[in-house]
Coordinates of C-alpha atoms in Angstrom, one line a residue:
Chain G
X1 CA 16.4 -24.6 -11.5
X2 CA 12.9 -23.9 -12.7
X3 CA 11.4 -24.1 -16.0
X4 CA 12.2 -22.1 -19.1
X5 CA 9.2 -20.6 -20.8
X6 CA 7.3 -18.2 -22.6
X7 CA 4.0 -16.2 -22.0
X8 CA 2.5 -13.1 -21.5
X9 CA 3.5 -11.4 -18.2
X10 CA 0.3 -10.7 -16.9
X11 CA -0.1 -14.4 -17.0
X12 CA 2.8 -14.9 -15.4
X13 CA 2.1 -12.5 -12.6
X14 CA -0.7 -14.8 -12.2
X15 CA 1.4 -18.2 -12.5
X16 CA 4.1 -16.5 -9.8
X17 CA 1.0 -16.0 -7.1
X18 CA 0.0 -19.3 -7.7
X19 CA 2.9 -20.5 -6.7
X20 CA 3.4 -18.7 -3.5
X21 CA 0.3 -20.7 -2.1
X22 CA -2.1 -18.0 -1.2
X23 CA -5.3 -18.7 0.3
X24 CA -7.5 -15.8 -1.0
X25 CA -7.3 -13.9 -4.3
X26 CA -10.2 -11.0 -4.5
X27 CA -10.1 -9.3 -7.7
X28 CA -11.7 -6.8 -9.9
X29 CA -10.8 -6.8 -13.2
X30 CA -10.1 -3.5 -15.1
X31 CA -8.0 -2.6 -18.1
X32 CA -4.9 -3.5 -18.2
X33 CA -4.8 -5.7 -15.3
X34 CA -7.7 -8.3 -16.4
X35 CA -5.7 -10.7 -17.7
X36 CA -3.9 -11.4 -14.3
X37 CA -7.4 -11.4 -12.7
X38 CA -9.1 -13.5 -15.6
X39 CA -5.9 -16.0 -15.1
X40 CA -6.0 -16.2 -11.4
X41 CA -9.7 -17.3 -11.5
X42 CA -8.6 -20.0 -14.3
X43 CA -6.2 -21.2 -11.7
X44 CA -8.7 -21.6 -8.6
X45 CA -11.5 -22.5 -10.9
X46 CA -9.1 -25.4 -12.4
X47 CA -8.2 -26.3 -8.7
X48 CA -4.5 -25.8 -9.1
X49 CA -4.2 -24.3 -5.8
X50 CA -6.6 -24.2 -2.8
X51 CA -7.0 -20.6 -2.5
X52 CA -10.8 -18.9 -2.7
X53 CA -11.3 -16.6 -5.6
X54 CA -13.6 -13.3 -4.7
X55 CA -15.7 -12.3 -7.7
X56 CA -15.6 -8.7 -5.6
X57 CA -18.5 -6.1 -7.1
X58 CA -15.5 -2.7 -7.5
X59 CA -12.0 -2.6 -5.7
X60 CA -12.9 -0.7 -2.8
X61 CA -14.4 -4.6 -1.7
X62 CA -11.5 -6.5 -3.5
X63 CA -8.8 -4.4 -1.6
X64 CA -11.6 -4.8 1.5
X65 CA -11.6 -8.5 1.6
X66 CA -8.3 -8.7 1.3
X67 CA -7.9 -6.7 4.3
X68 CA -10.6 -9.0 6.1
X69 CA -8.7 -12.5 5.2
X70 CA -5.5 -11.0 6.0
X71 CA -6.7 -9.9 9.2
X72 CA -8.2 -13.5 10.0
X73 CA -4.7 -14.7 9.3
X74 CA -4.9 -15.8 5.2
X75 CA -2.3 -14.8 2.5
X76 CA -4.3 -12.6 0.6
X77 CA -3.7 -11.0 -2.6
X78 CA -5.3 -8.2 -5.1
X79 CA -4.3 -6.8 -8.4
X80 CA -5.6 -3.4 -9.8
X81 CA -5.0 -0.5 -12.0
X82 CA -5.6 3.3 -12.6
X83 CA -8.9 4.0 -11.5
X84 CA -9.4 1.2 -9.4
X85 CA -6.3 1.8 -7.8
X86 CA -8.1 4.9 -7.0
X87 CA -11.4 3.0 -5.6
X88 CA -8.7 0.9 -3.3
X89 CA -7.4 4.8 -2.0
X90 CA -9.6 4.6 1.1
X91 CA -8.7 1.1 2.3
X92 CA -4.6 1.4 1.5
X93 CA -3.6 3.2 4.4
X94 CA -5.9 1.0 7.0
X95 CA -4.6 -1.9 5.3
X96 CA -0.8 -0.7 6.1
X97 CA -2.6 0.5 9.8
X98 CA -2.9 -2.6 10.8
X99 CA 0.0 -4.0 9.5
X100 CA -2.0 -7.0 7.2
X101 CA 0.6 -8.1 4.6
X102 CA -1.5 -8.2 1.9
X103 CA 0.4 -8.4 -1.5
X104 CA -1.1 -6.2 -4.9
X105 CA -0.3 -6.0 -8.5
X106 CA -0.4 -2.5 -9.6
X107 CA -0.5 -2.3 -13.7
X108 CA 0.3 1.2 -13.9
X109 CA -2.1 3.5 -16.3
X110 CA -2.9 6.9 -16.8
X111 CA -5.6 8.5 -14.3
X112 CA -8.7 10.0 -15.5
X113 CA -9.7 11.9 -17.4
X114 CA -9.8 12.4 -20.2
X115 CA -10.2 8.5 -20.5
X116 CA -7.0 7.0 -21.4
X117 CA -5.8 3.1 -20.4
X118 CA -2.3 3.3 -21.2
X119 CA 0.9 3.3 -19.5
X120 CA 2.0 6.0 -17.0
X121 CA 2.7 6.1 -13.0
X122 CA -0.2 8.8 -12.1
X123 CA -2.4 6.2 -10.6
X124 CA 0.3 5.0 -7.8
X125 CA 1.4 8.7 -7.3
X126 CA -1.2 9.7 -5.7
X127 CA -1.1 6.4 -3.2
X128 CA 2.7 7.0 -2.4
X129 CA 2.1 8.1 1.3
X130 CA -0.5 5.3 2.2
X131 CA 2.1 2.9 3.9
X132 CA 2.4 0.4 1.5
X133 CA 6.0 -1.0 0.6
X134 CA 6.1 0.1 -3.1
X135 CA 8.3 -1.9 -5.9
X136 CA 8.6 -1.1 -9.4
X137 CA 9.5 -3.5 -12.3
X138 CA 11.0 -2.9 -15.2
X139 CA 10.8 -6.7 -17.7
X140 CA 9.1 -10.0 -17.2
X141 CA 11.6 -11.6 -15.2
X142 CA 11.1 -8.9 -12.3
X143 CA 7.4 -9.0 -12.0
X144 CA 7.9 -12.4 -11.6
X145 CA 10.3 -12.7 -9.3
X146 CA 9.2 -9.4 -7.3
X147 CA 5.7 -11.1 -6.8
X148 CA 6.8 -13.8 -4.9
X149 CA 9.4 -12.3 -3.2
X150 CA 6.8 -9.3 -2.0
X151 CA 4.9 -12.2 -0.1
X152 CA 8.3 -12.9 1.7
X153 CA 9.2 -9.1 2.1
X154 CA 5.5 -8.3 3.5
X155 CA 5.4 -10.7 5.9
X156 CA 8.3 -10.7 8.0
X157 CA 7.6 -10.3 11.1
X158 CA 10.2 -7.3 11.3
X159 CA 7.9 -5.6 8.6
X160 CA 4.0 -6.8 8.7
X161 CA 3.0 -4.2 5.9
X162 CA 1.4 -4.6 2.6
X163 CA 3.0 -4.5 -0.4
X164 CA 2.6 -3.5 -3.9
X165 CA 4.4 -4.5 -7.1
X166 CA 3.9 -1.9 -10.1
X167 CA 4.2 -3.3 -13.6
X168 CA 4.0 -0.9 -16.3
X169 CA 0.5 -1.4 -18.2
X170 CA 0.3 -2.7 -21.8
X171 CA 4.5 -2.2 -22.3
X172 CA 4.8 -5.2 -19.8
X173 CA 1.5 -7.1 -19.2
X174 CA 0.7 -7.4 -22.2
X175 CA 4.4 -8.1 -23.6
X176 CA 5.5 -11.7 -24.5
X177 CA 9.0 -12.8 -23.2
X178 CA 10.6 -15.7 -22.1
X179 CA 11.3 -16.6 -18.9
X180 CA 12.5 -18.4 -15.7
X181 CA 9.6 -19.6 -13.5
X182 CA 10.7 -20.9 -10.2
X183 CA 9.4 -24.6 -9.4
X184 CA 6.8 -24.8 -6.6
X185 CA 9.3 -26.8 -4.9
X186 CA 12.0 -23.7 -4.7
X187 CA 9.1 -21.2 -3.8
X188 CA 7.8 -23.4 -1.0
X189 CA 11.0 -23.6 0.0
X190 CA 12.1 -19.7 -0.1
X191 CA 8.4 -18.9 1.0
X192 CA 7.0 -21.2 4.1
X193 CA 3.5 -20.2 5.3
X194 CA 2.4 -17.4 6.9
X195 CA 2.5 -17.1 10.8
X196 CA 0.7 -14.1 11.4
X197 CA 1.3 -12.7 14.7
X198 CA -2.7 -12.2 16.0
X199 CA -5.0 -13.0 13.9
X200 CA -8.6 -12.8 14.3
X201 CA -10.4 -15.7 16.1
X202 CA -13.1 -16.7 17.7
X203 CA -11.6 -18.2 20.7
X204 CA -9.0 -15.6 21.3
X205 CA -10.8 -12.1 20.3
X206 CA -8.9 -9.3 19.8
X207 CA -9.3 -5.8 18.0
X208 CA -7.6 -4.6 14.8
X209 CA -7.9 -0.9 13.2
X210 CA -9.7 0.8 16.9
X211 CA -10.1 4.1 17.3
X212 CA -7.2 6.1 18.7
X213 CA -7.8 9.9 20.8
X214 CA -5.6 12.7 19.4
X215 CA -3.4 11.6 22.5
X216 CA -1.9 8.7 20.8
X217 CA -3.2 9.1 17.3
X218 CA 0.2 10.4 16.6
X219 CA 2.0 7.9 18.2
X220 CA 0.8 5.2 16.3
X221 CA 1.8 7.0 12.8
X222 CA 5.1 7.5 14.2
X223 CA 4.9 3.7 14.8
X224 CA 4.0 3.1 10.9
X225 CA 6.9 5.6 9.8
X226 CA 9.5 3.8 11.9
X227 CA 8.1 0.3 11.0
X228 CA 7.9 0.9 6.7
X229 CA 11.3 2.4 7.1
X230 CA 12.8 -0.4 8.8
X231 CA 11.6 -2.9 6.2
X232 CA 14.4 -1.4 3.4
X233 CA 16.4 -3.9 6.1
X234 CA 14.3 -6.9 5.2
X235 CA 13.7 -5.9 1.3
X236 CA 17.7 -6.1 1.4
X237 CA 17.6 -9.4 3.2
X238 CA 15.1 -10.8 1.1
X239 CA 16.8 -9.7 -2.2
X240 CA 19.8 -11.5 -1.0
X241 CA 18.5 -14.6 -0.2
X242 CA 16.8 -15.0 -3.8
X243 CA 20.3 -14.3 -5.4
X244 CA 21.6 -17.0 -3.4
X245 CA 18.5 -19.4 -4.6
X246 CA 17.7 -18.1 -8.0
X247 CA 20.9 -16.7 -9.4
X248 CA 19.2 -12.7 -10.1
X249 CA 20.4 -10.0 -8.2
X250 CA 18.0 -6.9 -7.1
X251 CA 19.3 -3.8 -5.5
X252 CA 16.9 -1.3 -3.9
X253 CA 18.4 1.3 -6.3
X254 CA 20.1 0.1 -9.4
X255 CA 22.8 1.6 -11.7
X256 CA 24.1 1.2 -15.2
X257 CA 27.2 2.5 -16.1
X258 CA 27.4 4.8 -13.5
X259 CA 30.4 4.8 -11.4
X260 CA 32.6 7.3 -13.8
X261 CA 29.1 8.8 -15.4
X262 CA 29.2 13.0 -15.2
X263 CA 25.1 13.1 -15.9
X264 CA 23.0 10.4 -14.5
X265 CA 19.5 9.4 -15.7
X266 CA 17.3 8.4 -13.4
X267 CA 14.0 6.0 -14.0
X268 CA 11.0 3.6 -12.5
X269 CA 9.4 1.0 -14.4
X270 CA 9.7 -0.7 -17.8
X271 CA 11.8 2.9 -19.0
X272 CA 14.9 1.7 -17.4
X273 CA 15.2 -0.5 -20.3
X274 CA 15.1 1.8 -23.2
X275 CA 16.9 4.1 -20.7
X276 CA 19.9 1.4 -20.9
X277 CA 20.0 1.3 -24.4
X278 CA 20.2 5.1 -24.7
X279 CA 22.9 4.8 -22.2
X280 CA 24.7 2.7 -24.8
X281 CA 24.5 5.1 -27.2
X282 CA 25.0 8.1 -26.1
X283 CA 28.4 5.9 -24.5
X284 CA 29.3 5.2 -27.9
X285 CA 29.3 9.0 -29.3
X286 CA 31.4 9.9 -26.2
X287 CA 29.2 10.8 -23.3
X288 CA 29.9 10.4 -20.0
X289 CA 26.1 9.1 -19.3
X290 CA 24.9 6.3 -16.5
X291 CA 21.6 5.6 -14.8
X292 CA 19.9 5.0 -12.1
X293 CA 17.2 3.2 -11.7
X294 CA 14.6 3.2 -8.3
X295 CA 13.6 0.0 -8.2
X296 CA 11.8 0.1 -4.0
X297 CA 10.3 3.7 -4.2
X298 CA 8.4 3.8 -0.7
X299 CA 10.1 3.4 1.7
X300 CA 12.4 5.6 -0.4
X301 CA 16.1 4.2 0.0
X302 CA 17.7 7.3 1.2
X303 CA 21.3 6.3 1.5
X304 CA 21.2 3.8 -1.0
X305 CA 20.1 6.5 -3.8
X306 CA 22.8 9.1 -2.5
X307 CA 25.7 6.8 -3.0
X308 CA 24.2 5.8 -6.2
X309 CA 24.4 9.8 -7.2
X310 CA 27.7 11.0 -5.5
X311 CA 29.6 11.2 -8.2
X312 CA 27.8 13.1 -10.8
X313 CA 27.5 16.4 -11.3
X314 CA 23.7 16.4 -12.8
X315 CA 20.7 13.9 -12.4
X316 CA 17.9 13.9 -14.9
X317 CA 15.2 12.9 -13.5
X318 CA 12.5 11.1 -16.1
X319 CA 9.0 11.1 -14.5
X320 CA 5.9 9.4 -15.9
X321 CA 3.7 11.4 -13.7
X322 CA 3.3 15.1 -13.1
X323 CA 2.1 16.3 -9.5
X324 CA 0.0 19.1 -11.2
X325 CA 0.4 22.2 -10.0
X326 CA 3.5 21.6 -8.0
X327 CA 6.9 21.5 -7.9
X328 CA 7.1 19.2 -11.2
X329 CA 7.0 14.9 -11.0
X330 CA 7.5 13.6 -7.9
X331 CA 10.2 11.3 -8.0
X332 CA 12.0 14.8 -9.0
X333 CA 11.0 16.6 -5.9
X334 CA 11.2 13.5 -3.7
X335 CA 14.4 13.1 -5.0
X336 CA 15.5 17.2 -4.9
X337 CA 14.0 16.8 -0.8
X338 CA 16.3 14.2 0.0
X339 CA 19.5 15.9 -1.3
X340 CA 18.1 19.1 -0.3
X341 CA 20.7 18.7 3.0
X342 CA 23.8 17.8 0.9
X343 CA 27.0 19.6 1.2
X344 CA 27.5 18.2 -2.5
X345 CA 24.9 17.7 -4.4
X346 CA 24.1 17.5 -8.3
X347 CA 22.0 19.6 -10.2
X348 CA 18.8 17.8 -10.4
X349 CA 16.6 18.0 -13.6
X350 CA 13.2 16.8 -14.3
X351 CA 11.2 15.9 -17.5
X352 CA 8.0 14.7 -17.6
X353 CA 7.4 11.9 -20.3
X354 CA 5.7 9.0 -21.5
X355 CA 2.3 10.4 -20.2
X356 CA -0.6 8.2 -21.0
X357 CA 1.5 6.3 -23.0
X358 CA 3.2 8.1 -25.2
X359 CA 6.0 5.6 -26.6
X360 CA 9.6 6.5 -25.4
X361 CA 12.4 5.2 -28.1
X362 CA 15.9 5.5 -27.3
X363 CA 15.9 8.3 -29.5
X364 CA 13.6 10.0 -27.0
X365 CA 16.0 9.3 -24.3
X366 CA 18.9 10.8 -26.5
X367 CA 16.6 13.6 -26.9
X368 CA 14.8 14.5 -23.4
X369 CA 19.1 14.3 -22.0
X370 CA 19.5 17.2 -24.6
X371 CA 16.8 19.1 -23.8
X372 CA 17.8 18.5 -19.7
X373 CA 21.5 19.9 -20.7
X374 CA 19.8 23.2 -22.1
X375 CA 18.4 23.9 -19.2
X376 CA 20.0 26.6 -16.9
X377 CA 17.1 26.3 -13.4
X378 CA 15.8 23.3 -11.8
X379 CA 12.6 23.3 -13.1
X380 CA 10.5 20.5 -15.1
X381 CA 10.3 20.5 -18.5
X382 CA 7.3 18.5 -20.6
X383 CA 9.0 16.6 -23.3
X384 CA 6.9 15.9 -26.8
X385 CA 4.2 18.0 -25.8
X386 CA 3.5 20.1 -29.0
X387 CA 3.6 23.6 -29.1
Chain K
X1 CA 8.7 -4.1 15.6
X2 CA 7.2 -7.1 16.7
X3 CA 7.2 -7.8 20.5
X4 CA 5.1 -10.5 22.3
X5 CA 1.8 -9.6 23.6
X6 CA 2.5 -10.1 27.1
X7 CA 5.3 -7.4 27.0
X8 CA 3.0 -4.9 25.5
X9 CA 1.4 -1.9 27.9
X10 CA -2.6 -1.6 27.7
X11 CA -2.2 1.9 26.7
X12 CA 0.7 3.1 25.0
X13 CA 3.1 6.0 26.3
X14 CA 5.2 6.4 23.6
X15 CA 5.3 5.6 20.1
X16 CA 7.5 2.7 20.6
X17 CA 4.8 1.1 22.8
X18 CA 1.9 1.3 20.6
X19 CA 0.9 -2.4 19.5
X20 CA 1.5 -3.2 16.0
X21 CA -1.3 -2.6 13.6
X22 CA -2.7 -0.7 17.1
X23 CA -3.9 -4.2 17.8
X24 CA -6.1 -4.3 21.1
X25 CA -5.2 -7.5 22.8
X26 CA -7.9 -7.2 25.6
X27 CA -11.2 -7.6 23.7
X28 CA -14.9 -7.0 25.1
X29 CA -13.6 -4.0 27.4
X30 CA -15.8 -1.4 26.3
X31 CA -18.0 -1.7 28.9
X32 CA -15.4 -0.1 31.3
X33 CA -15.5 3.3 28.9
X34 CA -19.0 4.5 31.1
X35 CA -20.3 7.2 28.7
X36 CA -22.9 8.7 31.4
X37 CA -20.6 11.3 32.3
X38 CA -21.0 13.5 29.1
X39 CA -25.2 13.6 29.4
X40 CA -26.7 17.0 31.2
X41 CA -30.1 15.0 31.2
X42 CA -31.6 11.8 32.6
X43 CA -34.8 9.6 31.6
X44 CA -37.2 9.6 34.2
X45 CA -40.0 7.0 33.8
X46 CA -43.7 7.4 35.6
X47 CA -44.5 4.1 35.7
X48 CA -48.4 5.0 36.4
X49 CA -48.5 5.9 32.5
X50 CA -46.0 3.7 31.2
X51 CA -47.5 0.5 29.2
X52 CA -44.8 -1.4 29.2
X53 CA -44.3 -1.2 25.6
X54 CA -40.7 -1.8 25.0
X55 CA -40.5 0.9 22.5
X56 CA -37.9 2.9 24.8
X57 CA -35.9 -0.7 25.2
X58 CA -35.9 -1.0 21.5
X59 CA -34.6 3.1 20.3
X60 CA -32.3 3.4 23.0
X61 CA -29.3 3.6 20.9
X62 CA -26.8 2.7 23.8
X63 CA -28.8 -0.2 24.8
X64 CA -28.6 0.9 28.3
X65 CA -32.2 0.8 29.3
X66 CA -33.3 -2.6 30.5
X67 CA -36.8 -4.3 31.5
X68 CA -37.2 -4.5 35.6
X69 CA -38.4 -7.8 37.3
X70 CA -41.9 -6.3 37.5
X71 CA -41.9 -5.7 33.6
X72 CA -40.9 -1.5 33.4
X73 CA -38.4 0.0 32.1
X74 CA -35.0 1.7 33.6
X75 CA -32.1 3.2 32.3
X76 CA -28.6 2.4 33.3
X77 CA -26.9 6.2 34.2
X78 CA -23.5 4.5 33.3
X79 CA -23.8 4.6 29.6
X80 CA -26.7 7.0 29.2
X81 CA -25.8 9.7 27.3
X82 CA -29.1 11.6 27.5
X83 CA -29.8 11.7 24.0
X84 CA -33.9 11.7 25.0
X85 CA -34.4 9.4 22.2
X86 CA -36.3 7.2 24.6
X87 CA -38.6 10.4 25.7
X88 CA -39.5 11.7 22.3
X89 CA -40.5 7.9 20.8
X90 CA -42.5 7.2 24.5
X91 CA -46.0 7.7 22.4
X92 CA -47.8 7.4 26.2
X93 CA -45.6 10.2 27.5
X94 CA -44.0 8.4 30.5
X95 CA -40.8 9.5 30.2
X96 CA -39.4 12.8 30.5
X97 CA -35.8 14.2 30.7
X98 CA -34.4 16.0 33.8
X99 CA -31.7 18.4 34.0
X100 CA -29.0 16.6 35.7
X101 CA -29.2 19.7 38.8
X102 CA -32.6 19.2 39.5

């Protein structure tokens, strides 16, 4: 079993990539995602690994290299936040084009402007359609074990897309826990090298990311749909195989107390734990309350997530990110889309918290569920906003 | 999604076809795309003015003109486009451009 120890997780993002061998790291740092790019240059600078470390000059080149080292048949790797998530924007959905596996850390923080670093999910929102297979964490533990295992999960050969791991900014990079981090011994084990299936070479040429005719343009995004879809199948696989080795189970959606729950909660990120708690609570004063918790967003796990809700006969939906001017946040209308078809659906509800962040106590949770109940239409609500 | 190369089609039909990452397995076969069909106008040199400059050779943005054995200049019709980039930097006026009737 591996070692028992403490750190900051941003660190340990850092430590888990070093341990799954990769061969080029191209990062640009930016608030609050530095420290895992100030840590991964410690580690190639100190010769732990034999990997090259890009000193990139902005994101669009970090995410750009990565692309290029992929494509040449490297394990690449990136981490980013907010606005340079934003810079990458252009490159993501070439990246997923051509099917390069490249693995990113996403340290989730509020979008500009006005100017704010802290935590909310505007910054992968936007990015949601891009291709890329799209985790969310919620402690530590998960951004640990979800980085290495994203390497795995990115590239099989059933799924050859990119992947990116979101970790909330400041509530859990720049948190101190203890942990469990694998041995490089297990992780070699559970993650051999890469065998890309073409890669670019000399002395067999081929072309990546051509130009396609509006004759088979849409073919080949069909192709994408079909192939990010199929790789629930592996994330599932992959999942399984680290319970077997490691002992932690992941689901694609996960619940809490919610097989006999009348009002489900639902959550991404580091809210899932204060979420639980308020669970507790509220189970303790006599409320028939659960949650659910979306831990692979894209591809969205459609069947997984309607099982999850079956029983219940409202979902509140807690979004850290409003798609302004629309329909509300959008896990609530990706999530009100998908049951849209339902014989039996629940009501769904949708409150938009935590923005830029805005701390959410289990008091908050207790609070936002009462303001949801009050509620007779399907709209959003803001919750904390001053009036 | 992944098939082997050598039961991939060079041109897909249908989605399930297309190459993964729309990969092009048969590099350096751009020459067979001749782009001469689209121009409505053709160089024509008179070699009595020309100077044999290069300076055609070197704007042609195709790189389809090429030097002849007796040191002028010709275009290849294959990949001309007839921009006329080649007429309007001739500075000795020994090119002009044809309509593709005449």
């Amino acid at each position: 079993m591996g070692k028992r120890v403490g750190m900051e997780v941003a660190i340990a993002a850092a430590e888990a990539v070093a341990l799954c061998n990769i061969d080029v790291a191209a990062v640009y740092p930016i608030t609050p995602q530095s420290h895992i790019a100030e840590h991964m240059a410690d580690i190639v600078h100190d010769g732990r690994i034999d990997a090259e470390f890009i000193t990139v000059e902005s994101e669009h080149s970090a995410i750009s290299a990565c692309a290029g080292a992929s494509a040449a048949g490297a394990r690449a790797y990136t981490a980013t936040s907010s606005q340079g998530l934003m810079l990458m924007h252009e490159i993501l959905p070439i990246v997923s084009a051509m099917r390069l596996p490249v693995c990113m850390a996403n340290a989730n923080r509020a979008v500009s402007g006005p100017l704010n670093i802290w935590n909310d999910h505007s910054d992968i929102m936007p990015q949601r359609d891009s291709g890329w297979i799209c985790l969310f964490t919620e402690n530590g533990q998960e951004v640990i074990d979800l980085s290495i295992m994203s390497f795995k999960i990115a590239e099989d050969p059933e799924v050859m897309l990119p992947c990116v791991v979101n970790i909330d900014g400041f509530q859990l990079t720049h948190m101190i826990e203890p942990f469990e981090l694998p041995s490089q011994a297990e992780v070699a084990k559970f993650l051999p090298p890469r065998k890309p299936f073409a890669q670019l070479h000399p002395d067999n040429p081929i072309s990546m990311g051509c130009f396609a005719m509006p004759d088979t343009y849409a073919e080949t995004v069909k192709a994408k749909d079909v192939a990010l879809r199929g790789a629930k199948k592996v994330v599932t696989r992959v999942f399984a195989d680290w319970a077997k080795r490691f002992g932690r189970k992941y689901n694609v959606v996960e619940t809490y107390k919610a097989k006999d729950a009348d009002t489900l909660m639902l959550t991404m990120g580091s809210m899932g734990e204060t979420a639980s708690a308020a669970v507790d609570e509220m189970r303790k004063a006599g409320r028939k309350v659960g949650l659910v918790k979306l831990r692979l967003w894209r591809p969205f796990p459609v069947e997984e997530f309607k099982a999850a809700v079956a029983g219940c006969k409202t979902l509140i939906v807690m979004d850290r990110a409003l798609s302004t001017g629309g329909a509300g946040g959008p896990v609530a209308t990706d999530v009100k889309s998908v049951l849209y078809g339902e014989k039996k659906k629940p009501r769904v509800l949708n409150v938009i918290a935590g923005l830029g962040g805005r701390d959410l106590a289990v008091r908050d949770f207790e609070n936002m569920f009462d303001l949801a109940s009050k509620k007779k239409d399907e709209t959003f609500e803001f919750y904390g906003v001053r009036e | 999604m992944a098939k082997k190369k050598t039961e991939q089609k060079a041109w897909p039909e249908k989605w399930h076809e297309v190459n993964p990452g729309c990969m092009v397995f048969a590099a350096g076969n751009a020459a067979n795309t001749k782009t001469g069909s689209w121009k409505s106008q053709r160089p024509v040199w008179d070699n009595a003015k020309c100077i044999k400059c290069g300076i055609c050779y070197i704007f042609c943005p195709e790189a389809c003109i090429q030097d002849t054995q007796d040191g002028f200049y010709e275009a290849n019709l294959d990949y001309c486009k007839g921009c006329g980039i080649c007429a309007h930097e001739c500075w000795p006026g020994a090119i002009v451009m044809r309509e593709e009737e005449e």
